[in-house]
XYZ file of C-alpha atoms in Angstrom:
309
model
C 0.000 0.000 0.000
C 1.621 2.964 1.062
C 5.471 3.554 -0.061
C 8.739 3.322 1.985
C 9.389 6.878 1.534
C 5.936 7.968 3.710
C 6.554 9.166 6.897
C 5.796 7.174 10.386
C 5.856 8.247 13.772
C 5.393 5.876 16.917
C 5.921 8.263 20.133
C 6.949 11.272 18.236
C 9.952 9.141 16.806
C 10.254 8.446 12.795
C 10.029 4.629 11.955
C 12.030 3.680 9.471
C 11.599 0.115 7.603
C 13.367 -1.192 4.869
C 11.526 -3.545 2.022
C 12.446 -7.007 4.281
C 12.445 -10.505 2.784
C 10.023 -13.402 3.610
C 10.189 -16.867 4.021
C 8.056 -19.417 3.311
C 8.099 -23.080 4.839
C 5.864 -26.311 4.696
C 6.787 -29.677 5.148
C 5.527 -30.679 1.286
C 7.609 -28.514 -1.234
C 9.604 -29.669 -4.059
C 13.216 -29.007 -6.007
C 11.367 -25.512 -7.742
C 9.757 -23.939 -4.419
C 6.364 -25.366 -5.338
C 4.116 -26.697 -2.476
C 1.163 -29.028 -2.012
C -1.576 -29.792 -0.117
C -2.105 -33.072 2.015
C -3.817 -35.818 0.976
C -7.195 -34.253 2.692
C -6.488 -30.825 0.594
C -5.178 -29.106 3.534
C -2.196 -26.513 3.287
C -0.240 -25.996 6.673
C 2.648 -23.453 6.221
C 5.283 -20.764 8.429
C 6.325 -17.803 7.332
C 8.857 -15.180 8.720
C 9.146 -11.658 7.687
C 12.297 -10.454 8.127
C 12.668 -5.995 7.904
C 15.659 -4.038 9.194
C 14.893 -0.367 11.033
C 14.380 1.165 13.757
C 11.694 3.050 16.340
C 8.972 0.677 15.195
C 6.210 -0.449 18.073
C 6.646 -4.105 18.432
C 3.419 -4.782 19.730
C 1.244 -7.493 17.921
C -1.293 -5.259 16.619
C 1.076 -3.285 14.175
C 2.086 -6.153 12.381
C 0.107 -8.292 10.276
C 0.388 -10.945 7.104
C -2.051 -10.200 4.344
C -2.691 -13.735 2.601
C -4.760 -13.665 -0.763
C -5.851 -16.346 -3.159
C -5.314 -15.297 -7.023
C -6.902 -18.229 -8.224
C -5.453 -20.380 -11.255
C -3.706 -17.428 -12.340
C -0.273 -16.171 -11.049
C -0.531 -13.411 -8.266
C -0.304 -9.778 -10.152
C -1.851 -6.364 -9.789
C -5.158 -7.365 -10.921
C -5.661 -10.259 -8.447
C -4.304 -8.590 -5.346
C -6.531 -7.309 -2.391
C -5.665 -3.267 -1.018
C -4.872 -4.420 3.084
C -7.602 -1.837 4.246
C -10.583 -4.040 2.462
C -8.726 -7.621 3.494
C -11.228 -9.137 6.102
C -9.875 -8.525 9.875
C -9.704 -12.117 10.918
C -8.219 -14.763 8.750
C -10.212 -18.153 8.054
C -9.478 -18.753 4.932
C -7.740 -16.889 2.100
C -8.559 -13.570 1.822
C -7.738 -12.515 5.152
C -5.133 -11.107 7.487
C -2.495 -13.047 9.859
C -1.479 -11.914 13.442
C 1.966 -12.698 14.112
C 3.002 -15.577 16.644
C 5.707 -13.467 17.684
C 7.806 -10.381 16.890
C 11.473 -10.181 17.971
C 13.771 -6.948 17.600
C 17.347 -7.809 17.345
C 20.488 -5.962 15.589
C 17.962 -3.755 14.183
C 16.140 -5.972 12.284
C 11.983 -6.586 12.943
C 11.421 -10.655 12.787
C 7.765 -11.653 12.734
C 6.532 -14.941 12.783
C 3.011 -16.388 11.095
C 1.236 -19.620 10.738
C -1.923 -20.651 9.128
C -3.399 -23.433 7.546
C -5.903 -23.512 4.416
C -8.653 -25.488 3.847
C -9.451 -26.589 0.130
C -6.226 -25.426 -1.039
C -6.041 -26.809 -4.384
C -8.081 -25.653 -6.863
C -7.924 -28.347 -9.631
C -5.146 -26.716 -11.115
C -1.674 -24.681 -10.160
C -3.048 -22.451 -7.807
C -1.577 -19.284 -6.664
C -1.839 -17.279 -3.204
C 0.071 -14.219 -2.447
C 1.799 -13.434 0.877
C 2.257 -9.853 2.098
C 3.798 -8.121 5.377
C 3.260 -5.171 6.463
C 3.983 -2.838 9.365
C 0.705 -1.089 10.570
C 1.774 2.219 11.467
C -0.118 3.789 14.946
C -2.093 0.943 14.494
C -4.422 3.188 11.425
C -5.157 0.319 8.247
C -4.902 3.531 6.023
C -1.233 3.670 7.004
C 0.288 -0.045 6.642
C 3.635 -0.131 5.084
C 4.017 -2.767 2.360
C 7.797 -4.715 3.908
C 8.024 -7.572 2.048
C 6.160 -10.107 -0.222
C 6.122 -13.533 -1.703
C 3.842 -15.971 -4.062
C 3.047 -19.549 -2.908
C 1.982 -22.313 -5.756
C 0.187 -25.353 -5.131
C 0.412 -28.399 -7.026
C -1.775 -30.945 -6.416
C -2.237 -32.591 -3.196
C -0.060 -35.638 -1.984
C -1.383 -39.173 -2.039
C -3.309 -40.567 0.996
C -1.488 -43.158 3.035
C -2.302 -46.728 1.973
C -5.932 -48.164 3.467
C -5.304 -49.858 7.370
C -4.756 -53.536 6.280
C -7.839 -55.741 7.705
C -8.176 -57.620 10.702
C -6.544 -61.179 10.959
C -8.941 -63.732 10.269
C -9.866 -65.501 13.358
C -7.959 -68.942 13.982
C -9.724 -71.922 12.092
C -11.563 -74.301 15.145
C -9.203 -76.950 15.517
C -10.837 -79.917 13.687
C -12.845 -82.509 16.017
C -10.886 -85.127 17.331
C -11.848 -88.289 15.431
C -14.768 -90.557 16.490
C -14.015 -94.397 18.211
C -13.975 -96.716 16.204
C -13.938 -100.676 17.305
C -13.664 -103.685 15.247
C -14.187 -107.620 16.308
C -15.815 -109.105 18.933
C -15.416 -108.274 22.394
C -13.786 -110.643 24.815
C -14.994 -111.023 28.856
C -13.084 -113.019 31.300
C -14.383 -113.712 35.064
C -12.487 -114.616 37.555
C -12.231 -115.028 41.580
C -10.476 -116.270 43.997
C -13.903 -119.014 44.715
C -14.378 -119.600 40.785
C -14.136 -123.561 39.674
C -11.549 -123.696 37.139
C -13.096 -126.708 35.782
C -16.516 -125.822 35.674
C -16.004 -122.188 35.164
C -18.410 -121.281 38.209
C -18.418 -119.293 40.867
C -19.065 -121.145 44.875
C -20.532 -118.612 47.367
C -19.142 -118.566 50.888
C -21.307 -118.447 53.744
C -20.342 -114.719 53.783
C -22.751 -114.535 50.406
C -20.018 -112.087 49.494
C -18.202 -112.705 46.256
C -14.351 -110.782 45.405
C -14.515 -110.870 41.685
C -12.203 -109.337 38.155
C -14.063 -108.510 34.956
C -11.990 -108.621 31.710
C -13.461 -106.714 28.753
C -10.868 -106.944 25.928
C -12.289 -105.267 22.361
C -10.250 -103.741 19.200
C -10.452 -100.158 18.333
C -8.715 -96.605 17.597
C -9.301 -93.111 18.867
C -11.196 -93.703 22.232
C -10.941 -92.700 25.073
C -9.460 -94.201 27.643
C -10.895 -92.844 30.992
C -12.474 -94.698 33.423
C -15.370 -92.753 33.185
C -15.187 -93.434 29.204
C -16.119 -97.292 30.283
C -18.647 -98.268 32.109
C -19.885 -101.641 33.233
C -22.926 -102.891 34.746
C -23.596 -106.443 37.096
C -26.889 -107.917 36.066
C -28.817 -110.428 37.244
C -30.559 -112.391 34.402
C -34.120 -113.696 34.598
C -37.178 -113.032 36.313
C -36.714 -113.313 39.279
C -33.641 -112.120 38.637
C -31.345 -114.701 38.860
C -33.105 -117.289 37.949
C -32.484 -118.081 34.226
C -29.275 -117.766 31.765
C -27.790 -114.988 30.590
C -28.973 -114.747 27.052
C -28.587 -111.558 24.614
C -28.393 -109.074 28.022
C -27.709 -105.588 27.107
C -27.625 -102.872 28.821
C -30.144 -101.867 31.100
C -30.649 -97.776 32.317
C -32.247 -98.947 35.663
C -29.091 -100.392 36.877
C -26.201 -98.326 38.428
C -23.437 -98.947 36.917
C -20.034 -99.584 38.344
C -18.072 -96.828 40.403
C -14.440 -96.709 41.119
C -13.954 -96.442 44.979
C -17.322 -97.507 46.207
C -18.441 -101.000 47.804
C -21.403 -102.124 47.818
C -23.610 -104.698 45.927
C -22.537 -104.443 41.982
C -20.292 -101.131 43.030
C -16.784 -101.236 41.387
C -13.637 -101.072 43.792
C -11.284 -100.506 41.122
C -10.703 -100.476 37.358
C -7.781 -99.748 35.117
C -8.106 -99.254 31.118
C -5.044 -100.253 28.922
C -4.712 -99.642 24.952
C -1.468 -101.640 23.753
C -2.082 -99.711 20.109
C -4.794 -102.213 18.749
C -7.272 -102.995 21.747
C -8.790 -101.977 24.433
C -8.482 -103.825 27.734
C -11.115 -102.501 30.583
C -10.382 -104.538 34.058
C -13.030 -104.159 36.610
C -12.377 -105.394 40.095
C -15.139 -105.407 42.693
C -16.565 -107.286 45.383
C -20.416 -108.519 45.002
C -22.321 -108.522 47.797
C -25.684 -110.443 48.044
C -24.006 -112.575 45.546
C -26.876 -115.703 45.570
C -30.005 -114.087 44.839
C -31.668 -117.616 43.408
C -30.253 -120.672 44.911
C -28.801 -122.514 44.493
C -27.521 -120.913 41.565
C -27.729 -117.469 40.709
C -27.253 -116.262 36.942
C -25.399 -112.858 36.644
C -24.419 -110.896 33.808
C -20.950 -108.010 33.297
C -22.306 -105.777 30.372
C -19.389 -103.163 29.077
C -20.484 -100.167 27.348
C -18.315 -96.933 25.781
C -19.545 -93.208 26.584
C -16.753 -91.346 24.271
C -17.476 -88.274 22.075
C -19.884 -89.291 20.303
C-alpha cells in the first residue's frame, strides 16, 4: 500500500523500515519452491518476515500478514486485495495473519506467522500471495508494504495406503476323530472261589463274592478314561437270577459300576489299557448279596463306551 518513503511516527519518533524478505516453509515442497496440499487438501505453512529499522512499536497489533488467493492465475496487480478491504480475521484466504511473535534484534523486525488452508487446491496450479506489512499507529490507512512472496500449489499428496484388515480368526481346531472298534469283544471272570473246571463261581457263607471282569475289544481313537467305560452287574431272569444270561444288554435302571465304592454291583477298582490295537477294561469289585436264586444265581458283566460321540 503505502510507499517506503511515507513518513511514520510511533511516540513522536520516525520509523524507518526497509523492504524485508520473507520466508516461506511447509513440510511438502519440491526441487522448484512449489508446495502441495495433504492428501485431505489441507495446506499448513510458516512464514517469517524479516525488515531491518528502527523506532517501530513491536506490539502485535502493528504487524500483520495479508494472505490472498489469485486463483489459477499467477498473483499480479489485478488479483491482489488493497490491506484496508482484506477481512480482519483470517479463516481462509482472503484474510489477514497476526503474528506468533515479533522479535527486535540488531535492528532488524522478525515476525513470525502460521496458518493453515482449507481446500487449497483448486484443480489446477493455484496461486496465493503473501504480504507483510507494518501497521503504522495501528491506522489500516497507514500499513507499510515490507516484504512479499507468491506460494503455488500443485496438487495434493497421495493418501497413506488403506489400514490392512483384521486377521482372520484362527480356524476351530478340527474334532478329534470318532471311536472306532472292530471284532468281537472278549470277557473273562475270575475269583479267587471260581471252579476252574466248571467255570463257576461257589458262594461262601459270607454270600459275598471278590470278583475281576476282563473286557478286551479292538479299536482306535477312544478314550481311555475310566469314566469313558462303564460296566454294569446284572442279574438275568425273572426273578432275577433265575435263568441264563442270554442276549443281556444294557439296562438304564441299573447303576453302573463306580471306582472307589463297595457295595452290591459297586466297582472297587478299574484300570483301562490300549497296547495300540485294543482296548483292555479290568473291573475289580466285590459282590455282595451274591446268591439271589439258589442254588444258583445267573449274573451278567455288560461293558459299554460313553466317548465323544
Amino acid at each position: 500500500m503505502a510507499m517506503e518513503d511515507e513518513l511514520c511516527f510511533e511516540n513522536r519518533k520516525l520509523v524507518t523500515l526497509g523492504i524485508g524478505n520473507q520466508t516461506v516453509q511447509a513440510s511438502t515442497v519440491n526441487s522448484d519452491g512449489i508446495f502441495s496440499p495433504d492428501f485431505q487438501n489441507n495446506f499448513s505453512f510458516n512464514a517469517t518476515c524479516v525488515v531491518s529499522g528502527t523506532n517501530a512499536n513491536t506490539a502485535r497489533s502493528r504487524w500483520r500478514m495479508q494472505l490472498v488467493l489469485c486463483g489459477t492465475s499467477p498473483c499480479d496487480n489485478r488479483n491482489t486485495l488493497p490491506y484496508t478491504i482484506t477481512p480482519k480475521i483470517c479463516g481462509q484466504p482472503n484474510c489477514l495473519l497476526i503474528p506468533n511473535s515479533i522479535t527486535y534484534i540488531n535492528n532488524k523486525y522478525i515476525t513470525t506467522y502460521s496458518a493453515t488452508i482449507n481446500n487449497a487446491w483448486k484443480g489446477a496450479p493455484t496461486y496465493y500471495y503473501a504480504r507483510c506489512f507494518y501497521v503504522c499507529q495501528g491506522q489500516p490507512a497507514q500499513a507499510q508494504d515490507r516484504s512479499a512472496s507468491s506460494i503455488v500449489l500443485n496438487e495434493p499428496v497421495p493418501g497413506p495406503p488403506p489400514p490392512s484388515p483384521p486377521p482372520s480368526p484362527p480356524s476351530p481346531p478340527p474334532p478329534p476323530p470318532k471311536a472306532l472298534f472292530g471284532g468281537i469283544a472278549q470277557a473273562s471272570i475270575d475269583s479267587p472261589f471260581l471252579d476252574p473246571v466248571l467255570g463257576v463261581i461257589y458262594v461262601p457263607s459270607t454270600n459275598s463274592v471278590p470278583v475281576t471282569a476282563t473286557c478286551t475289544v479292538q479299536g482306535r481313537y477312544a478314550q481311555s478314561g475310566r469314566e469313558n467305560w462303564p460296566a454294569q452287574i446284572l442279574a438275568c431272569g425273572n426273578p432275577p437270577g433265575s435263568d441264563v444270561c442270554v442276549n443281556t444288554d444294557y439296562d438304564p435302571n441299573v447303576a453302573q459300576l463306580q471306582p472307589g465304592e463297595s457295595a452290591d454291583g459297586r466297582c472297587l477298582q478299574m484300570n483301562v489299557v490300549y497296547d495300540g490295537s485294543r482296548y483292555v477294561a479290568t473291573y475289580q469289585f466285590t459282590l455282595n448279596n451274591a446268591l439271589l436264586f439258589p442254588p444258583i444265581t445267573f449274573r451278567s458283566v455288560c461293558r459299554g463306551y460313553s466317548g465323544w460321540e
